[in-house]
CSV table of C-alpha atoms in Angstrom, one decimal:
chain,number,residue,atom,x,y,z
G,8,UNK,CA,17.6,15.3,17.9
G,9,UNK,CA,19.9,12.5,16.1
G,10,UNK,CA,22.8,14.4,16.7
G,11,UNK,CA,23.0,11.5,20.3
G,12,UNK,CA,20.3,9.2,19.1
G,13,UNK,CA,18.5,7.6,22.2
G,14,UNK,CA,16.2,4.7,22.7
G,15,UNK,CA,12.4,5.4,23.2
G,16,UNK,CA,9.9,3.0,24.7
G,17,UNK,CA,6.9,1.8,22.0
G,18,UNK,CA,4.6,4.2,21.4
G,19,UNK,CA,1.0,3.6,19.0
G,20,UNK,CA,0.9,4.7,15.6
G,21,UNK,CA,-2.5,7.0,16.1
G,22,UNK,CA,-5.5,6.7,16.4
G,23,UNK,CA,-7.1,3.5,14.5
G,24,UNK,CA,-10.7,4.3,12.4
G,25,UNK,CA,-14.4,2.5,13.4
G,26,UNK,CA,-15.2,-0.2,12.1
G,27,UNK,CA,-17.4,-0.8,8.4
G,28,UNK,CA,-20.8,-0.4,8.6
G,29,UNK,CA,-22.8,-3.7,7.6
G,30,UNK,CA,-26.2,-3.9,6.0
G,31,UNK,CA,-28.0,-5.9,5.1
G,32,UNK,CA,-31.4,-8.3,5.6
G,33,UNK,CA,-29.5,-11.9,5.1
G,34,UNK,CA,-28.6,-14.0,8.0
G,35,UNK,CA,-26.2,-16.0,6.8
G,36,UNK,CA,-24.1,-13.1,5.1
G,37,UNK,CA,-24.0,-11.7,8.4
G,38,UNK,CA,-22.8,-14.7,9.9
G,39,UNK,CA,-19.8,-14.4,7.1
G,40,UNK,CA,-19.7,-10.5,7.3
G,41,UNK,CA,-18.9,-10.6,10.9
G,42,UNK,CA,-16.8,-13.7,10.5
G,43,UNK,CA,-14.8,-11.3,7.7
G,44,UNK,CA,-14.5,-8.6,10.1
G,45,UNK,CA,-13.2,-10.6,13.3
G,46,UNK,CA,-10.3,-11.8,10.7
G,47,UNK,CA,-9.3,-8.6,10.2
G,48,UNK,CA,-10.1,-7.3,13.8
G,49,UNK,CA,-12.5,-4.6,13.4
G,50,UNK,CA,-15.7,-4.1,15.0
G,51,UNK,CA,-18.4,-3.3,12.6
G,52,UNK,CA,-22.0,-1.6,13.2
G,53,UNK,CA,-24.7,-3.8,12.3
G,54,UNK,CA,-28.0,-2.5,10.4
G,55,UNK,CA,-30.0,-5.7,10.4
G,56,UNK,CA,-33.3,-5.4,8.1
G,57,UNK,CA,-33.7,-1.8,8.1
G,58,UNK,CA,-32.4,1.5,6.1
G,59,UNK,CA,-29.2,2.7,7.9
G,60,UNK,CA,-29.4,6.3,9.3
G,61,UNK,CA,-27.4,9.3,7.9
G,62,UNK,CA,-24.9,9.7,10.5
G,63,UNK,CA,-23.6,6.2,10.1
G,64,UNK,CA,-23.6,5.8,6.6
G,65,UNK,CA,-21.8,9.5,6.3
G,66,UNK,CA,-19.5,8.5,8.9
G,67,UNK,CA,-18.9,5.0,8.2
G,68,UNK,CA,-15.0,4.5,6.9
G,69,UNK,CA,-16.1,1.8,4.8
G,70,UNK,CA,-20.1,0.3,4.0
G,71,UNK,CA,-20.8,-3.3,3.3
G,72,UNK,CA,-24.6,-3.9,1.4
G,73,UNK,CA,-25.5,-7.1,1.2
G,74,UNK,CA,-27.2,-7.4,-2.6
G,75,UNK,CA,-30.8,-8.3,-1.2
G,76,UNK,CA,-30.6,-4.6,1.0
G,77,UNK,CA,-30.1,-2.5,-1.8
G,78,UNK,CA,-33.6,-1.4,-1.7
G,79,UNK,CA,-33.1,0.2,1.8
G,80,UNK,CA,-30.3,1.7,0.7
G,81,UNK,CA,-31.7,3.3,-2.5
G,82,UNK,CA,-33.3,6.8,-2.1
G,83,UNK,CA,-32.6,6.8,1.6
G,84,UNK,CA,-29.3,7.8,2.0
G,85,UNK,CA,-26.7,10.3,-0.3
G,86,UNK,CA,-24.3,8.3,-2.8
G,87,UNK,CA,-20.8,7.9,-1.4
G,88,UNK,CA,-17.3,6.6,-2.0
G,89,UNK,CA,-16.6,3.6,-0.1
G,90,UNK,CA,-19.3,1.3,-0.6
G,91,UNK,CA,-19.4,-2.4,-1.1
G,92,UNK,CA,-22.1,-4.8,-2.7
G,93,UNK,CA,-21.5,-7.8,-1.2
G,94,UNK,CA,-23.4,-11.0,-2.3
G,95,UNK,CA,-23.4,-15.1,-3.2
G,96,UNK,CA,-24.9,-15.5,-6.4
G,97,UNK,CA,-22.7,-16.0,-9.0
G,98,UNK,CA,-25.7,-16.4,-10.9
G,99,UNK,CA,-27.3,-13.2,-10.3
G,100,UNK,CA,-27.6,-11.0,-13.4
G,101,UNK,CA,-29.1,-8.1,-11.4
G,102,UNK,CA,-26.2,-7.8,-9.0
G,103,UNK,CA,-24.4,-5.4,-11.2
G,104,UNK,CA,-27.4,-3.7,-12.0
G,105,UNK,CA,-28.5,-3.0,-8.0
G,106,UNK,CA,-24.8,-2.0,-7.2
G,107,UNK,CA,-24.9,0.8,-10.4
G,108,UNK,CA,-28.2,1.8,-8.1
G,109,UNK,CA,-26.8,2.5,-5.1
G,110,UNK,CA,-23.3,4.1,-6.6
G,111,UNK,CA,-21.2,0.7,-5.2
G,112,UNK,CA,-17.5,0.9,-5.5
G,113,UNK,CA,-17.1,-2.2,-6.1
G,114,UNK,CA,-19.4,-5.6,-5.9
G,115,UNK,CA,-17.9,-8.9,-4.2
G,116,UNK,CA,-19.1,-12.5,-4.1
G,117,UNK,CA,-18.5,-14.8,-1.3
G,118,UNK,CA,-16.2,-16.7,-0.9
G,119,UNK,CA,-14.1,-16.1,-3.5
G,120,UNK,CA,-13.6,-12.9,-2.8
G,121,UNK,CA,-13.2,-13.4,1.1
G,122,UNK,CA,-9.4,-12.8,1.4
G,123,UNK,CA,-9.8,-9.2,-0.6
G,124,UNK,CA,-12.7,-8.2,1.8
G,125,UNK,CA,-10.8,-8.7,5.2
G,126,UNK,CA,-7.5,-7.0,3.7
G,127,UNK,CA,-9.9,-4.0,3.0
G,128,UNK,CA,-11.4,-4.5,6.5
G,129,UNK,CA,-8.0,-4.7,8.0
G,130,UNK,CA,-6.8,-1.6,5.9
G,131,UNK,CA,-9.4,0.4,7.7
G,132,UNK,CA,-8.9,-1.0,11.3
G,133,UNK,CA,-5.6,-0.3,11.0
G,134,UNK,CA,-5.7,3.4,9.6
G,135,UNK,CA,-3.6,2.6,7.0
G,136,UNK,CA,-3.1,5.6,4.1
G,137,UNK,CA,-0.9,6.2,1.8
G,138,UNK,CA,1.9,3.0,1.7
G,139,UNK,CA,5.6,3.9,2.6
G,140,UNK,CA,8.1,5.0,0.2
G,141,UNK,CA,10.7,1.8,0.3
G,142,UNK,CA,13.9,2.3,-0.7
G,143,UNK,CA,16.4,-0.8,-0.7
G,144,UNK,CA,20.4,-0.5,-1.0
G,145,UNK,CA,23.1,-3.2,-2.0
G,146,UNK,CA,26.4,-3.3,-2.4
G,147,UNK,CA,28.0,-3.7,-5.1
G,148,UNK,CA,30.5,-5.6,-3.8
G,149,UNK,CA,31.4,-6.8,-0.1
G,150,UNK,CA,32.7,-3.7,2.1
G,151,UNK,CA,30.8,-1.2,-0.5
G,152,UNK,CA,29.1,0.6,2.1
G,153,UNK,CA,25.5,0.0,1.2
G,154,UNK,CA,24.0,-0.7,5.3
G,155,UNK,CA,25.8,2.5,6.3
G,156,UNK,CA,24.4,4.1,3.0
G,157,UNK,CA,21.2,2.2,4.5
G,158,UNK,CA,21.5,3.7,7.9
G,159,UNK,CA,21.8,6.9,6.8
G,160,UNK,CA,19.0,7.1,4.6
G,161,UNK,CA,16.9,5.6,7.7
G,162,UNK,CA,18.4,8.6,9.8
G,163,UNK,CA,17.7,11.0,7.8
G,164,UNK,CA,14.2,10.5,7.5
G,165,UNK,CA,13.6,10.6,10.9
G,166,UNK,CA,15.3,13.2,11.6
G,167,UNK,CA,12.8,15.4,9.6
G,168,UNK,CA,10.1,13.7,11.6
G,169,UNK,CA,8.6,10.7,9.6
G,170,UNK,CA,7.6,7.9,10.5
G,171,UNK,CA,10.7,5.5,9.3
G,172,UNK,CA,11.4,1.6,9.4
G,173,UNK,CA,15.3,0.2,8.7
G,174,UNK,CA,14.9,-3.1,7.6
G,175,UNK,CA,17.8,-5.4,8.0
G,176,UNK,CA,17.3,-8.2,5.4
G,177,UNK,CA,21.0,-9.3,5.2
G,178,UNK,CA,21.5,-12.4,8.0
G,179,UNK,CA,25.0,-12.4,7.6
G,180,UNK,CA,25.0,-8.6,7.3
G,181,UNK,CA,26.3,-8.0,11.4
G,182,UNK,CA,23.5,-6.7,12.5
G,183,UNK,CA,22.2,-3.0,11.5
G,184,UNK,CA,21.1,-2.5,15.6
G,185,UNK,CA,24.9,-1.7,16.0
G,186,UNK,CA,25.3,0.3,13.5
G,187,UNK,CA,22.5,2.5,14.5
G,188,UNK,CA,23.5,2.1,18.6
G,189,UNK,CA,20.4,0.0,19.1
G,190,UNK,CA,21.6,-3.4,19.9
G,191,UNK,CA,20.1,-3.1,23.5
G,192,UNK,CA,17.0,-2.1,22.9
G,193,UNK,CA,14.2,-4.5,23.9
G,194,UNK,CA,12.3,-5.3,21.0
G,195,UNK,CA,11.4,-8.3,18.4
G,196,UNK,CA,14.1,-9.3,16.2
G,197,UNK,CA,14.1,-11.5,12.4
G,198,UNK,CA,14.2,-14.6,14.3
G,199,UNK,CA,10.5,-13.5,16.3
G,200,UNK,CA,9.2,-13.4,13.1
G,201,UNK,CA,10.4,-16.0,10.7
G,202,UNK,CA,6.6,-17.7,11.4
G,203,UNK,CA,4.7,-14.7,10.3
G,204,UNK,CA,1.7,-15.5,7.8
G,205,UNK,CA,-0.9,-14.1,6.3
G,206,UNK,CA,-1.6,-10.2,7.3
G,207,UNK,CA,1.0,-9.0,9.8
G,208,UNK,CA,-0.8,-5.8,11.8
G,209,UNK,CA,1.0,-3.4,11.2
G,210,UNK,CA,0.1,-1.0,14.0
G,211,UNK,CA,1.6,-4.2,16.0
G,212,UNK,CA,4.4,-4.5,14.4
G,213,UNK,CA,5.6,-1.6,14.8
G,214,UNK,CA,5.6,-1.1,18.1
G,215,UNK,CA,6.9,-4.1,19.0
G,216,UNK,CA,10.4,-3.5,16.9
G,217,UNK,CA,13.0,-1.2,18.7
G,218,UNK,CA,12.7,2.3,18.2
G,219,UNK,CA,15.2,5.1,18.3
G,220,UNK,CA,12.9,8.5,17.8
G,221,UNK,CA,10.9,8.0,15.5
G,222,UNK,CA,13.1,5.5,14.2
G,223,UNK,CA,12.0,1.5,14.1
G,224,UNK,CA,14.6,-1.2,13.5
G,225,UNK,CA,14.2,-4.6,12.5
G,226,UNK,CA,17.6,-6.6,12.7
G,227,UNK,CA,18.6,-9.7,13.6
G,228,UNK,CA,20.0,-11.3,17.3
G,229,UNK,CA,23.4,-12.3,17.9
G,230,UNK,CA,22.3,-16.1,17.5
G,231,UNK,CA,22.8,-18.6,15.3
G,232,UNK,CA,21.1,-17.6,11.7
G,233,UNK,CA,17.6,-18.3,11.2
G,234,UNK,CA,15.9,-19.2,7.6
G,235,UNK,CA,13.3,-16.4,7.0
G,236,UNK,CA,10.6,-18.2,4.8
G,237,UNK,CA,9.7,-16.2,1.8
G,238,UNK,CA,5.9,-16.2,2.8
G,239,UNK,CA,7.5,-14.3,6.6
G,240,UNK,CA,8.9,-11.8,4.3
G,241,UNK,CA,6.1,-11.1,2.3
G,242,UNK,CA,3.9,-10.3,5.2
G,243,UNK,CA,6.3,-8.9,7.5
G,244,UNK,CA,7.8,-6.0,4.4
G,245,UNK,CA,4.0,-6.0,3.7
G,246,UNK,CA,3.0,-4.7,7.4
G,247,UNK,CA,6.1,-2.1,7.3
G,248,UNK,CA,5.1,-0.4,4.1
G,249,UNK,CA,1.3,0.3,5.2
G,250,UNK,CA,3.0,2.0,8.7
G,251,UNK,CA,3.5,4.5,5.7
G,252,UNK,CA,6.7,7.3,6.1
G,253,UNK,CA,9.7,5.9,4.7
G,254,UNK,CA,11.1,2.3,4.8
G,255,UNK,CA,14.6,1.2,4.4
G,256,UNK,CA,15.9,-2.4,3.6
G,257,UNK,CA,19.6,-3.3,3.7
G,258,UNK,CA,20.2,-5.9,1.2
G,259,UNK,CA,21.9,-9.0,0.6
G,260,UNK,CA,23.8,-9.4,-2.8
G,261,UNK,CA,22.3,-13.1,-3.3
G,262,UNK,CA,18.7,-13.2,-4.7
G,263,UNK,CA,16.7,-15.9,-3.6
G,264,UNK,CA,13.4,-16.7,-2.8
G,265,UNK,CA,13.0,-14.2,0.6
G,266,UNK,CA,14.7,-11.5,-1.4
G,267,UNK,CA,12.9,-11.6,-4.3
G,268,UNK,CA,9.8,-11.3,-2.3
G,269,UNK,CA,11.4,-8.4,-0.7
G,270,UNK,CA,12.4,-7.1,-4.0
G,271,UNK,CA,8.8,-7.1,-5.3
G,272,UNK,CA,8.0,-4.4,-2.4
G,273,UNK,CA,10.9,-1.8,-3.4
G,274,UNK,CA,9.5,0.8,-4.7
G,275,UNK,CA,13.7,2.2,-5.7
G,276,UNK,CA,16.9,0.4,-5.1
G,277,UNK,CA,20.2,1.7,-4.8
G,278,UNK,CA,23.6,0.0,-5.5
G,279,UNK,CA,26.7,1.2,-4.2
G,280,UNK,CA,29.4,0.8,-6.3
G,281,UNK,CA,33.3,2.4,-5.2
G,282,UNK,CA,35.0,3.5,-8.3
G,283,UNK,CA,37.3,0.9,-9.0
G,284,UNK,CA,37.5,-1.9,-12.0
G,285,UNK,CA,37.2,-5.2,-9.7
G,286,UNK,CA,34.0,-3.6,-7.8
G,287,UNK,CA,32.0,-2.6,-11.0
G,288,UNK,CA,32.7,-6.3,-12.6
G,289,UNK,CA,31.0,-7.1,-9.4
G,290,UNK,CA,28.8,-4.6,-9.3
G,291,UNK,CA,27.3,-5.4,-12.9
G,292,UNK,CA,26.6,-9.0,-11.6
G,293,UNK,CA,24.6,-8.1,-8.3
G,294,UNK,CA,22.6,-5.5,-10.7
G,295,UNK,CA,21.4,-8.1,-13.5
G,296,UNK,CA,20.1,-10.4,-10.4
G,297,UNK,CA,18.6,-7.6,-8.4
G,298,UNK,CA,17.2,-6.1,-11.6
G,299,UNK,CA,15.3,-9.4,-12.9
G,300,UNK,CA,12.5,-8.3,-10.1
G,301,UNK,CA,13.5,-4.4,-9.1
G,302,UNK,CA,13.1,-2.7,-12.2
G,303,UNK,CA,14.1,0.9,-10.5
G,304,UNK,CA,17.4,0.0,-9.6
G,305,UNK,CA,20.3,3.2,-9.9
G,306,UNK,CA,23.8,3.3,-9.3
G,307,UNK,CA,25.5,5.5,-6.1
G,308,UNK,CA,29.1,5.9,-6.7
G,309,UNK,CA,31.3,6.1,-4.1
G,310,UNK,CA,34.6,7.5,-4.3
G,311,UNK,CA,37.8,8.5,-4.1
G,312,UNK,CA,37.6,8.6,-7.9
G,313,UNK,CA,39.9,8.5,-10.7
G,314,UNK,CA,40.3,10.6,-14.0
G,315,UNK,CA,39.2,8.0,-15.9
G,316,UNK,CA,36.7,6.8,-13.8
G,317,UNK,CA,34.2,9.2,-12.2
G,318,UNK,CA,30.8,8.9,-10.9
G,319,UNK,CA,28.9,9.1,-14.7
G,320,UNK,CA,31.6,6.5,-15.8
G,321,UNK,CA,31.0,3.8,-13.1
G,322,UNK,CA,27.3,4.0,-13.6
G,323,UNK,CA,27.7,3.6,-17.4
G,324,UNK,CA,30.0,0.5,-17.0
G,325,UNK,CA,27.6,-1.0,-14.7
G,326,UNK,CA,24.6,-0.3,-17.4
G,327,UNK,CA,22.2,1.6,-14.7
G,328,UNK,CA,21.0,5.4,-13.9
G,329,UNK,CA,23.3,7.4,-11.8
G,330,UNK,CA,21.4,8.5,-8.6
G,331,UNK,CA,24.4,10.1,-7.2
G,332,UNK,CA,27.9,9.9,-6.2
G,333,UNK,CA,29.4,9.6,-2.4
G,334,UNK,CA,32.6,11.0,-1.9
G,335,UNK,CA,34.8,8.8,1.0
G,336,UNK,CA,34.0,10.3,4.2
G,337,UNK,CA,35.9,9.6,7.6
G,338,UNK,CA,32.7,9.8,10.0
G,339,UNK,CA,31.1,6.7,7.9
G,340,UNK,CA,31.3,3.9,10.2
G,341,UNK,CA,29.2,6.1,12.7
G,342,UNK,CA,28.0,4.3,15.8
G,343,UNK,CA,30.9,2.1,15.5
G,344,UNK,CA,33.6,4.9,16.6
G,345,UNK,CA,30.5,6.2,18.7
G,346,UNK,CA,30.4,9.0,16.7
G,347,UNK,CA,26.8,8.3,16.4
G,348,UNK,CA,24.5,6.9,13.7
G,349,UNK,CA,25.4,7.5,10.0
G,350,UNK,CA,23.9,10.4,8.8
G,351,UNK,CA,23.1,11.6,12.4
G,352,UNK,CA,24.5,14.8,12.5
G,353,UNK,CA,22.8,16.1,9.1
G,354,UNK,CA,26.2,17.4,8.3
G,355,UNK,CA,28.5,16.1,5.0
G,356,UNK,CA,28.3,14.9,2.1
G,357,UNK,CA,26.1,11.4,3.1
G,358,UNK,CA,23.9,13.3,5.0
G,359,UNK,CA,23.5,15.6,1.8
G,360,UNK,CA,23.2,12.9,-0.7
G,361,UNK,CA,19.9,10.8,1.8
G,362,UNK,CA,18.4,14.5,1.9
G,363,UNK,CA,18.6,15.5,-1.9
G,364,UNK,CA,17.8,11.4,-2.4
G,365,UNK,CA,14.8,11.3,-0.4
G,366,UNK,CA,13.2,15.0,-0.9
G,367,UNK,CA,13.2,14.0,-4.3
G,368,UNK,CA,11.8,10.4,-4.0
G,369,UNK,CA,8.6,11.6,-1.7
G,370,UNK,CA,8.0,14.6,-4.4
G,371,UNK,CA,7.6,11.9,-7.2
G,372,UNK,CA,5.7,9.6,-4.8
G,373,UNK,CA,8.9,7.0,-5.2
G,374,UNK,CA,9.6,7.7,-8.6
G,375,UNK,CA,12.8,9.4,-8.7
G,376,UNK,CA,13.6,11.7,-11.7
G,377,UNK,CA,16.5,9.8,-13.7
């Protein structure tokens, strides 16, 4: 399948869930309730001053009572997960005492807890499960071969079928759409989407970036380099981990306010680090920055390596776990000596490492054993 990696046109991410079932006898909360759910574009069903039947409530991804229905509710229908009591009053003493009644997850007051509710909506509308494991890489030092560590890892995933997203968060990184052949496909780039805010769709999103397989990128154009506001980041990495699968972000070794946003989303990083004295000086400097947000950062080692310092030693130096080591390997720059992507072939030791790396990553849910 990777071994010649070709473009595919967009494709949709499955098949999106109903809408929330509203009920309630209030007016005005409907007013807001259907407001709520226009935000987060869903289409609810509406049970307007009467109990709601079986098959909808059963059915129902997701049920909104508004606090003065909870009578219709009661005794009428079987206690489920995924509930709501939704209500104004902060006032109301009873509110916590009707939601208990009908088994409520949870009870909201409007407005304050307006923003919550459509990002639960939108969950729903948009299928979205389980959020993607998100792995980011950065060089220890410049040349360390974190994006075609990056690339790889990216590959690999989608080779074995899931649904991946490489993430190109370095501007002056040369663009990871070359790396991975993809540098002609039609698609969005960074620069689209430096105005995102708010909730990003992810379903949108993601078939509107380039895809390779089942392989999204998101990289930059060959223009001039474009600011990507922190709050862009936020909502854009925000969108790519509830596509779910795997995502992959190629990092820059600076730390400001867009990365650190980025950071916060990371569930492991990785720093590449080649065994030699100059690159772990280096490399112990990008950690402490990367570290003061990424908590889960490890060392990969990447050889040739000497007597005196191997994989365990460079790790040690450095001050950080040892995920694994890389020995040098001559079909690296991939796509470049068309050759493929890196990682393509699922041959050698890079391939090995991103399939031991990952394998062990989705086991613990993206806590890797140390």
């Amino acid at each position: 399948m990777f071994g010649s990696i070709t473009p595919e046109p967009p494709h949709a991410t499955g098949e999106r869930a109903g809408g929330p079932l509203i009920v309630t006898d209030d007016e005005r909360l409907l007013d807001d309730l259907l407001r709520l759910c226009a935000a987060a574009g869903s289409e609810p069903e509406v049970v307007f001053g009467a109990p709601p039947r079986a098959s909808s409530w059963d059915t129902a991804p997701l049920v909104l009572v508004g606090a003065e229905a909870t009578d219709r509710v009661r005794g009428s229908v079987a206690r489920r997960k995924g509930v709501l009591l939704v209500g104004r009053d902060l006032d109301d003493s009873e509110v916590w005492r009707r939601a208990l009644d009908i088994g409520a997850d949870h009870v909201l007051l409007l407005p304050d807890a307006e923003t919550w509710l459509v990002d639960r909506i939108a969950d729903i509308a948009e299928g979205v499960g389980q959020p993607a494991l998100t792995i980011g890489v950065v060089g220890g030092r410049g040349g360390a071969g974190a994006s075609t560590l990056a690339c790889a890892l990216a590959v690999t995933s989608a080779r074995a079928g899931r649904r991946t997203m490489l993430v190109d968060a370095d501007p002056l990184g040369g663009g990871l759409d070359i790396l991975v052949g993809a540098e002609r496909t039609g698609g969005l780039r960074w620069p689209d989407l430096a105005d995102s805010r708010g909730r990003v769709n992810s379903g949108a999103l993601e078939e509107s970036l380039p895809r390779l397989e089942s392989l999204s990128v998101l990289s930059w154009d060959r223009g001039d380099s474009v600011l990507i506001p922190a709050q862009a980041m936020r909502s854009v990495l925000g969108a790519a981990r509830r596509c779910g699968g795997v995502v992959v972000v190629d990092l820059p070794r600076r730390v400001d306010d867009g990365v650190a946003e980025t950071l916060a989303q990371i569930d492991v990083g990785l720093v590449v680090v080649p065994a030699e004295l100059r690159a772990v000086a280096a490399a112990t400097r990008v950690a402490a920055a990367v570290s003061m947000v990424l908590k889960d950062l490890r060392v990969v080692a990447r050889g040739p390596f000497s007597a005196g310092l191997d994989d365990r030693e460079t790790a040690r130096l450095v001050g950080l776990p040892l995920a694994g080591e890389l020995p040098l390997e001559s079909r690296a720059v991939g796509a470049l000596s068309g050759g493929g992507p890196p990682g393509s072939t699922g041959r050698g030791p890079l391939a090995r490492f991103c399939t031991a790396f990952l394998a062990q990553a989705l086991a613990g849910g993206g806590s890797v054993p140390v």
